[in-house]
Amino acid sequence: MSKRPGWRRAAALLCLTLGSVCAHYRVQAPGAAGVGATEPQGEVLWSLGWGLVQERPRVDNCEDQALAEVTQSTNVGFALISVLTLGLAMPQRVEWRCAKAQPTPGDLGVR
């Protein structure tokens, strides 16, 4: 009875590869505006029907502040969903950080 020594090695390599497959895209404002003042917030958004229906992120933690950084990422599970549905459903993780509040000019009280 012959053993297949390469089978276990191939299975381990496949598991390591699939477990580490992901992609990240980050957009950050230049200079001081890109320094985030908040902890990252995020959610999984879905694009349906080849992009005809897209979920919009609910960025309600920034109030009147601008966004300092936005990161979009996907992983092997999300890619598998996209492939199995032939692109009808495409999930992705979106995270954002709010910029520091800008000081408003005002009266210093000097007369």
mmCIF file of C-alpha atoms in Angstrom, residues 25-107:
data_model
loop_
_atom_site.group_PDB
_atom_site.id
_atom_site.type_symbol
_atom_site.label_atom_id
_atom_site.label_comp_id
_atom_site.label_asym_id
_atom_site.label_seq_id
_atom_site.Cartn_x
_atom_site.Cartn_y
_atom_site.Cartn_z
ATOM 1 C CA TYR A 25 -7.162 49.438 -0.371
ATOM 2 C CA ARG A 26 -6.612 52.543 1.740
ATOM 3 C CA VAL A 27 -7.220 56.188 0.906
ATOM 4 C CA GLN A 28 -5.846 58.725 3.355
ATOM 5 C CA ALA A 29 -5.935 62.519 3.246
ATOM 6 C CA PRO A 30 -2.455 64.072 3.009
ATOM 7 C CA GLY A 31 -0.814 65.929 5.882
ATOM 8 C CA ALA A 32 -2.510 66.703 9.168
ATOM 9 C CA ALA A 33 -5.953 66.097 7.669
ATOM 10 C CA GLY A 34 -5.079 62.409 7.339
ATOM 11 C CA VAL A 35 -4.470 61.932 11.044
ATOM 12 C CA GLY A 36 -7.519 60.132 12.366
ATOM 13 C CA ALA A 37 -9.110 61.389 15.547
ATOM 14 C CA THR A 38 -11.445 58.454 16.052
ATOM 15 C CA GLU A 39 -11.101 54.710 16.258
ATOM 16 C CA PRO A 40 -11.913 52.914 13.004
ATOM 17 C CA GLN A 41 -15.609 52.236 12.445
ATOM 18 C CA GLY A 42 -16.814 49.924 9.726
ATOM 19 C CA GLU A 43 -19.317 47.540 8.269
ATOM 20 C CA VAL A 44 -19.754 44.935 5.552
ATOM 21 C CA LEU A 45 -21.439 46.398 2.477
ATOM 22 C CA TRP A 46 -23.059 44.456 -0.346
ATOM 23 C CA SER A 47 -23.183 45.229 -4.040
ATOM 24 C CA LEU A 48 -25.979 43.321 -5.767
ATOM 25 C CA GLY A 49 -26.855 42.713 -9.406
ATOM 26 C CA TRP A 50 -23.368 43.438 -10.753
ATOM 27 C CA GLY A 51 -23.308 46.815 -9.019
ATOM 28 C CA LEU A 52 -26.808 47.983 -9.932
ATOM 29 C CA VAL A 53 -27.810 48.030 -6.252
ATOM 30 C CA GLN A 54 -25.155 49.262 -3.832
ATOM 31 C CA GLU A 55 -25.341 49.697 -0.095
ATOM 32 C CA ARG A 56 -24.054 53.005 1.223
ATOM 33 C CA PRO A 57 -22.079 53.136 4.465
ATOM 34 C CA ARG A 58 -23.734 54.853 7.417
ATOM 35 C CA VAL A 59 -21.029 57.253 8.575
ATOM 36 C CA ASP A 60 -22.862 58.773 11.516
ATOM 37 C CA ASN A 61 -19.974 59.048 13.963
ATOM 38 C CA CYS A 62 -18.155 61.911 12.192
ATOM 39 C CA GLU A 63 -20.891 64.545 12.638
ATOM 40 C CA ASP A 64 -19.501 67.688 10.908
ATOM 41 C CA GLN A 65 -15.955 66.361 10.602
ATOM 42 C CA ALA A 66 -14.342 65.184 7.387
ATOM 43 C CA LEU A 67 -13.113 61.648 6.767
ATOM 44 C CA ALA A 68 -9.389 61.179 7.379
ATOM 45 C CA GLU A 69 -9.020 57.628 6.083
ATOM 46 C CA VAL A 70 -11.136 55.010 4.292
ATOM 47 C CA THR A 71 -10.112 51.360 3.937
ATOM 48 C CA GLN A 72 -11.834 48.784 1.732
ATOM 49 C CA SER A 73 -10.925 45.129 2.150
ATOM 50 C CA THR A 74 -11.999 41.741 0.922
ATOM 51 C CA ASN A 75 -11.049 38.192 1.838
ATOM 52 C CA VAL A 76 -11.268 34.712 0.391
ATOM 53 C CA GLY A 77 -14.762 34.176 1.797
ATOM 54 C CA PHE A 78 -16.062 37.333 0.144
ATOM 55 C CA ALA A 79 -14.350 36.340 -3.120
ATOM 56 C CA LEU A 80 -15.918 32.877 -2.928
ATOM 57 C CA ILE A 81 -19.387 34.397 -2.485
ATOM 58 C CA SER A 82 -18.765 36.621 -5.507
ATOM 59 C CA VAL A 83 -17.630 33.686 -7.654
ATOM 60 C CA LEU A 84 -20.411 31.313 -6.560
ATOM 61 C CA THR A 85 -23.085 33.936 -7.326
ATOM 62 C CA LEU A 86 -21.382 34.878 -10.627
ATOM 63 C CA GLY A 87 -20.993 38.438 -9.375
ATOM 64 C CA LEU A 88 -24.634 38.896 -8.377
ATOM 65 C CA ALA A 89 -23.637 39.423 -4.730
ATOM 66 C CA MET A 90 -20.309 41.015 -3.818
ATOM 67 C CA PRO A 91 -19.567 41.783 -0.157
ATOM 68 C CA GLN A 92 -16.707 43.990 1.033
ATOM 69 C CA ARG A 93 -15.598 45.448 4.349
ATOM 70 C CA VAL A 94 -15.333 49.248 4.543
ATOM 71 C CA GLU A 95 -13.745 51.054 7.512
ATOM 72 C CA TRP A 96 -13.257 54.769 8.117
ATOM 73 C CA ARG A 97 -11.712 57.203 10.568
ATOM 74 C CA CYS A 98 -12.917 60.738 11.146
ATOM 75 C CA ALA A 99 -10.530 63.676 10.883
ATOM 76 C CA LYS A 100 -9.728 65.900 13.820
ATOM 77 C CA ALA A 101 -12.150 68.772 14.294
ATOM 78 C CA GLN A 102 -10.968 72.033 12.760
ATOM 79 C CA PRO A 103 -10.882 74.976 15.167
ATOM 80 C CA THR A 104 -13.359 77.672 14.241
ATOM 81 C CA PRO A 105 -12.129 81.260 14.118
ATOM 82 C CA GLY A 106 -13.746 83.422 16.730
ATOM 83 C CA ASP A 107 -13.457 86.440 18.966
#
